[in-house]
Coordinates of C-alpha atoms and ligand atoms in Angstrom, one line a residue:
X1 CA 38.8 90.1 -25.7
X2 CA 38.8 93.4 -24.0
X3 CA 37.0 95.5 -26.7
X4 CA 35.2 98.9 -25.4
X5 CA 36.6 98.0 -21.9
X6 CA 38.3 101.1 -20.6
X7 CA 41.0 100.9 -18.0
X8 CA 42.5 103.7 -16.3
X9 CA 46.3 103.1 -16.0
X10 CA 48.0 104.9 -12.8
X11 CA 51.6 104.4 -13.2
X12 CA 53.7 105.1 -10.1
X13 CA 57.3 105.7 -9.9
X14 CA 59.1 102.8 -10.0
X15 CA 62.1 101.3 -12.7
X16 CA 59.5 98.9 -13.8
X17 CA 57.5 101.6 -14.9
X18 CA 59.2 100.6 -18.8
X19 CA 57.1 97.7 -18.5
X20 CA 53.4 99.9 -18.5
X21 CA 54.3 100.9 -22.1
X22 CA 54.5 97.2 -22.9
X23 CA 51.3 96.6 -20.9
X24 CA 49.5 99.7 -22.8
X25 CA 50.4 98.1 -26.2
X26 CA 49.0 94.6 -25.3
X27 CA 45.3 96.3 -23.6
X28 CA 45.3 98.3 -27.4
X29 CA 46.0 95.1 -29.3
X30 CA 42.6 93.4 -27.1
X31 CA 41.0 96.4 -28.2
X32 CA 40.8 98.4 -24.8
X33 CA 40.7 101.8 -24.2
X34 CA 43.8 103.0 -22.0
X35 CA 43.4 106.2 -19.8
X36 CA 47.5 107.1 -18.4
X37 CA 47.7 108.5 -15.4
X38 CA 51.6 109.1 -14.7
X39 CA 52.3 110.2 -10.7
X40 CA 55.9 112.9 -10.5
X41 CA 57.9 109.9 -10.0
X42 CA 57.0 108.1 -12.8
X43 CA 57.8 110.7 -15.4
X44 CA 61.0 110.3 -14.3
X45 CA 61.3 106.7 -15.5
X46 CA 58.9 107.0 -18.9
X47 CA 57.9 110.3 -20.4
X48 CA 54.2 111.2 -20.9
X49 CA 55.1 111.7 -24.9
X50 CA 55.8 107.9 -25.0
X51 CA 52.6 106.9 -22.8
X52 CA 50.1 109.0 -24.8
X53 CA 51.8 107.7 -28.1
X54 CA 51.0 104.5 -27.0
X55 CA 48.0 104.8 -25.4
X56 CA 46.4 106.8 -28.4
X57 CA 44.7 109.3 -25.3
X58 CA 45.7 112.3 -23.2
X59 CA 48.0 111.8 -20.8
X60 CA 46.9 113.1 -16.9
X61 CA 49.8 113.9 -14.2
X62 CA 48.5 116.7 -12.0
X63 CA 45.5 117.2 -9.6
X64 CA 45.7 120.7 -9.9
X65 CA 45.3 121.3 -13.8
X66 CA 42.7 123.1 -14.2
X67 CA 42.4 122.7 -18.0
X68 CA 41.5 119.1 -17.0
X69 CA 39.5 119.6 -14.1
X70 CA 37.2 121.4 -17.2
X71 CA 37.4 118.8 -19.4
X72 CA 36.9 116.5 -16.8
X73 CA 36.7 116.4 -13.1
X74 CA 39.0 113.8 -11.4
X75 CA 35.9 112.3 -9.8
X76 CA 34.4 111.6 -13.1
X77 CA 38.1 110.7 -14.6
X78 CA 38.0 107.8 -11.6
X79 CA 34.6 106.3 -12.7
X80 CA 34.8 106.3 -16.2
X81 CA 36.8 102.9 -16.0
X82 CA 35.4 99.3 -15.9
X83 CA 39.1 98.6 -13.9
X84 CA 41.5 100.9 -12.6
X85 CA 45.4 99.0 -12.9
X86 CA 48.2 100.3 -11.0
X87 CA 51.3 99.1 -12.6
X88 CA 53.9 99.6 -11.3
X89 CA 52.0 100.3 -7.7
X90 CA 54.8 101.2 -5.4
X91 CA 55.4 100.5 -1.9
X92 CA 55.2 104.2 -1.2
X93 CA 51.8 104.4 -3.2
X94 CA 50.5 101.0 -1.5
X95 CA 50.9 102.7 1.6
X96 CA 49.0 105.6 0.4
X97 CA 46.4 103.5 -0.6
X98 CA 46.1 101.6 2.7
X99 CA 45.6 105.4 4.8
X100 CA 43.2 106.5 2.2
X101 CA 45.6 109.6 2.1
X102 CA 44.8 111.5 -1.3
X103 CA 48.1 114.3 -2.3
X104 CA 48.2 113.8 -5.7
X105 CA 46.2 112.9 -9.0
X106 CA 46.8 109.4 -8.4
X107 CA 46.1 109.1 -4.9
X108 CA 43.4 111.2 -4.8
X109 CA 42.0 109.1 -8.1
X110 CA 42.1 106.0 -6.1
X111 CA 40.4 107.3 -2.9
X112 CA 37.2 108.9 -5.4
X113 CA 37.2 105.8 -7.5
X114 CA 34.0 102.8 -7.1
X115 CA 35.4 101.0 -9.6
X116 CA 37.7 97.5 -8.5
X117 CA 41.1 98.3 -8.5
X118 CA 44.2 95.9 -9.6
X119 CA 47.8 97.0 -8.4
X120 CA 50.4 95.0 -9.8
X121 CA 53.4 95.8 -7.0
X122 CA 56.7 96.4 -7.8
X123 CA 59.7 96.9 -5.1
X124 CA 62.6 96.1 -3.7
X125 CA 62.6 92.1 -1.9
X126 CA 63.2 94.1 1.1
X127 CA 60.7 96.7 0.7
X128 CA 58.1 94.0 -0.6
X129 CA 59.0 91.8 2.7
X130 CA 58.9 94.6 5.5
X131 CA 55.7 94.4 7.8
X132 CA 54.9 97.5 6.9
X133 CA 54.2 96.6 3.2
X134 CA 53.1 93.2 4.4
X135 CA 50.3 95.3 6.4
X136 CA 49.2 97.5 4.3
X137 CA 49.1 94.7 1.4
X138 CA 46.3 92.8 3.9
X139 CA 44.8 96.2 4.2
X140 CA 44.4 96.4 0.4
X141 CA 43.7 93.0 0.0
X142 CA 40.4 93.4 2.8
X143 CA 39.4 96.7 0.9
X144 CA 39.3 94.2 -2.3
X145 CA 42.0 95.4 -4.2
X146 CA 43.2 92.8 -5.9
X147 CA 47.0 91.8 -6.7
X148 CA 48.8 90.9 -9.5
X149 CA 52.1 89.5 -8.5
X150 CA 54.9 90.3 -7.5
X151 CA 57.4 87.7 -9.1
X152 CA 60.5 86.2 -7.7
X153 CA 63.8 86.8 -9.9
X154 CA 66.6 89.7 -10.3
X155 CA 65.7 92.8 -9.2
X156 CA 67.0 95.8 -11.3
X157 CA 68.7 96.8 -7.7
X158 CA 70.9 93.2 -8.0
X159 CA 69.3 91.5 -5.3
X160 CA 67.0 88.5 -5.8
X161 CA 63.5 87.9 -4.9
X162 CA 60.1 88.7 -4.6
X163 CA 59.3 92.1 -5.7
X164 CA 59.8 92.2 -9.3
X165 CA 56.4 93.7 -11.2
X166 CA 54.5 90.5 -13.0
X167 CA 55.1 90.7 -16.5
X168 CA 52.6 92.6 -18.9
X169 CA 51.1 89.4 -20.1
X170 CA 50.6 88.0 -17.1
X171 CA 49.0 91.4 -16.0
X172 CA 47.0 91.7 -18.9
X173 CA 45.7 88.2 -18.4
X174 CA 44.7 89.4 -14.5
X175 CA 42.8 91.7 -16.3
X176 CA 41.2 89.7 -19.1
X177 CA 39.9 87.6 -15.9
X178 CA 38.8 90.5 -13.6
X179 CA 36.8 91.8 -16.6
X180 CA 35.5 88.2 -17.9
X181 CA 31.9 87.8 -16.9
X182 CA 32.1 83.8 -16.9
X183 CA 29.8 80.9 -15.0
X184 CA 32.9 81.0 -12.3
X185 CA 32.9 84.8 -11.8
X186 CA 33.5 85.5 -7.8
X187 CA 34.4 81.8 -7.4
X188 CA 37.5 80.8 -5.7
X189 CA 38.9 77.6 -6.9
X190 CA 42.0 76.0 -5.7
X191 CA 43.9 73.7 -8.1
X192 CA 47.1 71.6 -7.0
X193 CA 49.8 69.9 -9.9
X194 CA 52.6 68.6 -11.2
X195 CA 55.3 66.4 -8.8
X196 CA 56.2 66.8 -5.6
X197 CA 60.3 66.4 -5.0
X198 CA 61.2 64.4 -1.3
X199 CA 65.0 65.3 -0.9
X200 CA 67.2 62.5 -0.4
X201 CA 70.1 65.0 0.9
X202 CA 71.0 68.6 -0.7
X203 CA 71.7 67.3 -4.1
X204 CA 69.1 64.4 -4.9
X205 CA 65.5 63.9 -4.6
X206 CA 63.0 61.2 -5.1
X207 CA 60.1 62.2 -7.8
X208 CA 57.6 61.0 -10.4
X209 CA 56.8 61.4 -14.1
X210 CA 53.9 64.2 -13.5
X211 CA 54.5 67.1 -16.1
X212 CA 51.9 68.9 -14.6
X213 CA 50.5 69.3 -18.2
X214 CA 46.7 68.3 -16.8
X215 CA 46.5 70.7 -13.7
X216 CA 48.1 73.7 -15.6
X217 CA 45.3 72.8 -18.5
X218 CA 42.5 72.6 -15.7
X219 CA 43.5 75.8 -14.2
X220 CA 43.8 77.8 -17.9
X221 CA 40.0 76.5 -18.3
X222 CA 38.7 77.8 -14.8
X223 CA 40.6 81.0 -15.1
X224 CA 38.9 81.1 -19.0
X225 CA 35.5 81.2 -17.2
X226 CA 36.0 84.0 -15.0
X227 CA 37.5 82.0 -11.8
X228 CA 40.0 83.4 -9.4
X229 CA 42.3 80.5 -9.5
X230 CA 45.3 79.6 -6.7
X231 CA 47.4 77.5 -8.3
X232 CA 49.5 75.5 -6.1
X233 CA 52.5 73.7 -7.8
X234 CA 55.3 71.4 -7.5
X235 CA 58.4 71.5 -9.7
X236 CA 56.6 71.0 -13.1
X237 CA 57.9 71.0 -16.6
X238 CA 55.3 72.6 -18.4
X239 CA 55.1 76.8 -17.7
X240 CA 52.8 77.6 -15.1
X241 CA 49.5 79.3 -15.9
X242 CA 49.0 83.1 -15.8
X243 CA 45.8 85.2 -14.4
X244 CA 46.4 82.8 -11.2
X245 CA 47.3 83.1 -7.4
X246 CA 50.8 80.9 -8.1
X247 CA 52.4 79.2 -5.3
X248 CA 55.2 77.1 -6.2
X249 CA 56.4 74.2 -3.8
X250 CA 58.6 71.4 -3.7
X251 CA 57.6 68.6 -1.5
X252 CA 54.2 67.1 -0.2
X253 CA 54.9 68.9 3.3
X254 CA 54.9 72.5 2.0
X255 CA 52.1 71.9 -0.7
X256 CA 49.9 70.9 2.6
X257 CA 50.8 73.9 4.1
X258 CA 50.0 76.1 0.9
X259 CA 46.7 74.4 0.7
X260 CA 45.7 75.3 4.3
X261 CA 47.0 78.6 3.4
X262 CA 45.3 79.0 0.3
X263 CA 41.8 78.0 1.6
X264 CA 38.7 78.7 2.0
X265 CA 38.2 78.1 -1.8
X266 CA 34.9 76.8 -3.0
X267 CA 36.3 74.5 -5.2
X268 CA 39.2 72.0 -5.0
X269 CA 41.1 70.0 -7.8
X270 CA 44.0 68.0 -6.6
X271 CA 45.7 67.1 -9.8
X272 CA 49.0 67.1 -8.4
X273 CA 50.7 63.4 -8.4
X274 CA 52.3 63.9 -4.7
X275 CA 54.8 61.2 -3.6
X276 CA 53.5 59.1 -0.7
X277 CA 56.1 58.9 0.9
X278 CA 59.3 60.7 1.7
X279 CA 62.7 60.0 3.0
X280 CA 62.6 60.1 6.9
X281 CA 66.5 60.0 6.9
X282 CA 66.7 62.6 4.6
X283 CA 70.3 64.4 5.8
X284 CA 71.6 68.2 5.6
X285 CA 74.7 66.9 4.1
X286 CA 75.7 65.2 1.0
X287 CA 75.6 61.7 1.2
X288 CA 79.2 60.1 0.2
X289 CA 79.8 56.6 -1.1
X290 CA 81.4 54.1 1.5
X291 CA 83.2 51.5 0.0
X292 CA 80.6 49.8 -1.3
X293 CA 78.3 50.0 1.5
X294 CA 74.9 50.7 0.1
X295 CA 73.2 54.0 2.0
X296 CA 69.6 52.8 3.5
X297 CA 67.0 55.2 3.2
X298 CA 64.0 54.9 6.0
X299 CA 60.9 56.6 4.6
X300 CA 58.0 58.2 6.1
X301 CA 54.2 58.4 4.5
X302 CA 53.6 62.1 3.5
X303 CA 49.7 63.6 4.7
X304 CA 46.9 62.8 2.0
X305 CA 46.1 65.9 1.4
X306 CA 43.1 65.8 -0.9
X307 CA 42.2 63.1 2.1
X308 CA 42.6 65.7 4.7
X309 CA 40.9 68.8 3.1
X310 CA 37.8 66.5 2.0
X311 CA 37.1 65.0 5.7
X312 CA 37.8 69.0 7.1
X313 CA 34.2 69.7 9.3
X314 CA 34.9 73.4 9.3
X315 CA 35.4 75.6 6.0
X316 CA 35.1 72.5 3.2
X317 CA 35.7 73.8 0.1
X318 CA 31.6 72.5 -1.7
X319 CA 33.2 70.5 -4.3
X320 CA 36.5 68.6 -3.6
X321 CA 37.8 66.4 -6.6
X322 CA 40.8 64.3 -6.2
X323 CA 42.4 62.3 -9.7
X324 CA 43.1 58.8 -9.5
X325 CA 46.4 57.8 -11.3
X326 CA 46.0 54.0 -11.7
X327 CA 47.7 50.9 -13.8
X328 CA 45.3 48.3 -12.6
X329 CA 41.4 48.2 -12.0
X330 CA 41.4 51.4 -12.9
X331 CA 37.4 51.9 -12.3
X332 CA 37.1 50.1 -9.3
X333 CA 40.1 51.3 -7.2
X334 CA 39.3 55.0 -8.5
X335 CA 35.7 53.9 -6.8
X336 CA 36.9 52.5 -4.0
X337 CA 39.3 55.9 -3.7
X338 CA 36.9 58.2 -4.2
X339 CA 34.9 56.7 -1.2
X340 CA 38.1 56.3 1.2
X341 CA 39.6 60.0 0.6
X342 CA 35.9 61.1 0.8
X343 CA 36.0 63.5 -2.0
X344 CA 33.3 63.9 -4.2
X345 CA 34.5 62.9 -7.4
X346 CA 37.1 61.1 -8.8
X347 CA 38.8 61.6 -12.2
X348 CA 40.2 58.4 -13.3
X349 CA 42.9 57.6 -15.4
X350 CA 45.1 55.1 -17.0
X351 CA 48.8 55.7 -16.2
X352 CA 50.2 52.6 -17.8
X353 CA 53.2 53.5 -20.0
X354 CA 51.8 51.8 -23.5
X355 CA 48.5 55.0 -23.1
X356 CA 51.6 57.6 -23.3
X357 CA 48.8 59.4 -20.5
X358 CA 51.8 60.2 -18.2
X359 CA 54.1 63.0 -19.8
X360 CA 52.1 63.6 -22.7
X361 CA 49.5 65.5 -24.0
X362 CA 46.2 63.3 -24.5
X363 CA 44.4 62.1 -21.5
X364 CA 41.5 59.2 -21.6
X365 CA 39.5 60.0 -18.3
X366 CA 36.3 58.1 -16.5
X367 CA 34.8 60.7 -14.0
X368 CA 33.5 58.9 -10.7
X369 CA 30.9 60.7 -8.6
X370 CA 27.7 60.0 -6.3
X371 CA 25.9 58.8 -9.5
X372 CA 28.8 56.6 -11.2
X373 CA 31.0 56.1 -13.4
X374 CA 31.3 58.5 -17.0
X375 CA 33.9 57.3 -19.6
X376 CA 35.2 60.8 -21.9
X377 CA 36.7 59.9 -25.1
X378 CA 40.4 60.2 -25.1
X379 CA 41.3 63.9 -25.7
X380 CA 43.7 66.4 -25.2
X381 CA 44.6 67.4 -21.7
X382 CA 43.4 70.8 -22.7
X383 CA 40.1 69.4 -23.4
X384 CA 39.6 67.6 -20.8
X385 CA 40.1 70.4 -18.6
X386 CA 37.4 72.1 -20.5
X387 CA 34.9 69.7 -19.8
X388 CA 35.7 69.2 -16.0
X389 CA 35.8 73.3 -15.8
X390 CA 32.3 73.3 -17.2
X391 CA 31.5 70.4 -15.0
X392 CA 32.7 72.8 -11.8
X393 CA 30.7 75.9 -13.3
X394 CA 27.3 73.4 -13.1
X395 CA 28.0 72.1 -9.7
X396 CA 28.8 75.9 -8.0
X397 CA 25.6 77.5 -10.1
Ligands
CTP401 N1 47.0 63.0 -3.1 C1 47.2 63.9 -2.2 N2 48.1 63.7 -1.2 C2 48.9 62.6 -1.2 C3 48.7 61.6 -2.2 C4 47.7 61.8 -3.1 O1 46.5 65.0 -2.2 N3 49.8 62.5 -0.3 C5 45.9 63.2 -4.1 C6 46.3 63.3 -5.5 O2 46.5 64.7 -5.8 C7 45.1 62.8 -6.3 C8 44.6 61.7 -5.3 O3 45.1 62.0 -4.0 O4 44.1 63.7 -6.4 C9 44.9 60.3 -5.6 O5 46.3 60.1 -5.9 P1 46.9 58.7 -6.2 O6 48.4 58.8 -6.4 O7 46.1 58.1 -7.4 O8 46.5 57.9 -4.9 P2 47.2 57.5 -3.7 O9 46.6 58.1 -2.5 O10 48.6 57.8 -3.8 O11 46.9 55.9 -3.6 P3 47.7 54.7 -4.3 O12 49.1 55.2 -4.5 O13 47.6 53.7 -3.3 O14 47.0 54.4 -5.6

């Protein structure tokens, strides 16, 4: 996958710095060739015996070694690479990165380099959440630097959060993407899935059968063809994607906010089944039985958002295609949605229990745009993403 691709690894000082070696082995397995680059810090967490073992190639640390500055300058060491990965990229090296400030090899590597950069960030929550960082990552983020990550989860300092480094895999998958030279290349695709959850009170929730199996599938298959891919979930069962922007929320409310967030996008899938309506009298407190006295719930109707992003005047993403989860008339109601949410197509399917659609792993869809309706064979979800994926590519060439 990543044969004769060369990526030069900077490795700055952080605990997650255990989790490059892993990241080396997986970029060898694809066939790439790693160049290490450890900063001071970092050789206090992995030793440059066990990076250059791994990587197979010398191992650079200082700006000042002359013996390499012969072999090679540290302007030509920066441009030899098709990517240049920082992983772990601390906050104390973001920061760096945001001045353009250039006191050591790795610094100074990133301010000589032309070639894109990834930094996959790794920090404490608090470190990760202080406007400082918060700056200097929208600094990065305007230079082009892309971002892998961070996680949420336990930190090696005990505290929870954001801030833990993305795992190798999903870095190396970030990677496979930034170096894939696919029909989506530079496109920005926004894909929403699974359910949405509407809390009842702290401890229950009204939701629906969505596994989230088709928009994890359709995401994999734009991400396959060199998209950059926000993924924006409810609580799914299947594992979300990796080489995606991944925002996970729970109800409809928050999944229109990450939407608006996640936009401008020049293509939108809304794959997500969201619940139409949630509980209005939703309460802060468990709700207790009373006797017998049945609680009433008083619902509200959640925003449409596939209906709201297709009728936007300003910053419409070019294609907007909205699914159609139907029991009944399944062509014509898709037809008449299609024209009511005022997307521009339609993916129709059959949700009825006895087609196992909902749940499993086939899907039997009829695609609804301007110039009608197309039956696809029944297929596997993963499939069917493949086709609509190459579908997008054709519409955005
Ligand atoms: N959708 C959305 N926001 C909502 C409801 C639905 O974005 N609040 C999107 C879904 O992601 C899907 C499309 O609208 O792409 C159609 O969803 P569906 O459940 O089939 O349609 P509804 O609008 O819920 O209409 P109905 O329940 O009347 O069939």
């Amino acid at each position: 996958m990543l044969a004769s691709k060369r990526i030069l690894l900077i490795i700055s000082g952080g605990i997650a710095a255990y989790k490059s070696l892993e990241l080396i082995r997986l970029l060898k397995k694809q066939g790439a060739d790693v160049t290490p680059v450890l900063t001071r810090a970092a050789q206090e967490f992995v030793t440059p015996l066990s990076v250059s073992a791994l990587a197979g190639e010398k191992v650079y640390t200082d700006l000042f070694d002359l013996t390499d500055e012969a072999e090679m300058g540290h302007i030509q060491l920066s441009r030899v690479a098709d990517l240049v990965v920082v992983a772990p990229a601390t906050a104390d090296l973001m920061a760096k990165m945001a001045q353009g400030r250039a006191d050591d090899l790795a610094s100074t590597l990133l301010l000589a380099t032309d070639t894109p950069v990834m930094i996959a960030p790794a920090m404490n929550v608090r470190m990760w959440d202080h406007p400082a960082t918060r700056r200097n990552l929208e600094v990065l983020k305007a230079d082009s630097v892309s971002i892998v990550g961070p996680n949420e989860g336990d930190m090696a300092c005990g505290e929870y959060g954001p801030g833990r480094m993305s795992e190798p895999s999903e870095i190396l998958d970030a990677i496979a993407t930034e170096l894939t030279d696919g029909p989506l290349k530079g496109k920005h695709v926004l894909v929403t899935s699974g359910p949405t959850h509407e809390p009842i009170d702290p401890v229950r929730y009204i939701a629906n059968r969505s596994s989230g199996a088709q928009g994890t599938a359709i995401a994999r298959a734009l991400v396959a063809l060199g998209a950059d891919v926000t993924f924006v979930t409810g609580p799914a069962d299947v594992d979300p994607p990796t080489g995606v922007t991944l925002v996970q929320v729970e109800t409809a409310e928050d999944m229109l906010k990450a939407v608006q967030t996640a936009l401008p996008a020049d293509a939108a899938i809304f794959a997500a089944a969201v619940a139409d309506w949630r509980v209005a009298s939703a309460t802060g407190r468990k709700i207790k039985k009373q006797n017998g006295k049945l609680p009433v719930l008083e619902f509200a109707e959640n925003p449409d958002i596939l209906a709201s992003v297709s009728r936007m005047t300003n910053g419409r993403p070019g294609l907007v295609v909205g699914f159609a989860a139907e029991t009944d008339d399944v062509i014509a109601n898709a037809t008449a949605k299609r024209v009511r949410k005022q997307c521009d197509w339609i993916v129709a399917n059959d949700v009825s229990p006895e087609t196992g659609i909902m749940g499993g792993s086939e899907n039997a869809v009829t695609l609804i745009t301007p110039d009608g309706a197309e039956d696809w064979p029944r297929l596997s979800k993963t499939e069917t993403a493949k086709r609509l994926a190459d579908r997008v590519a054709e519409a955005l060439a």
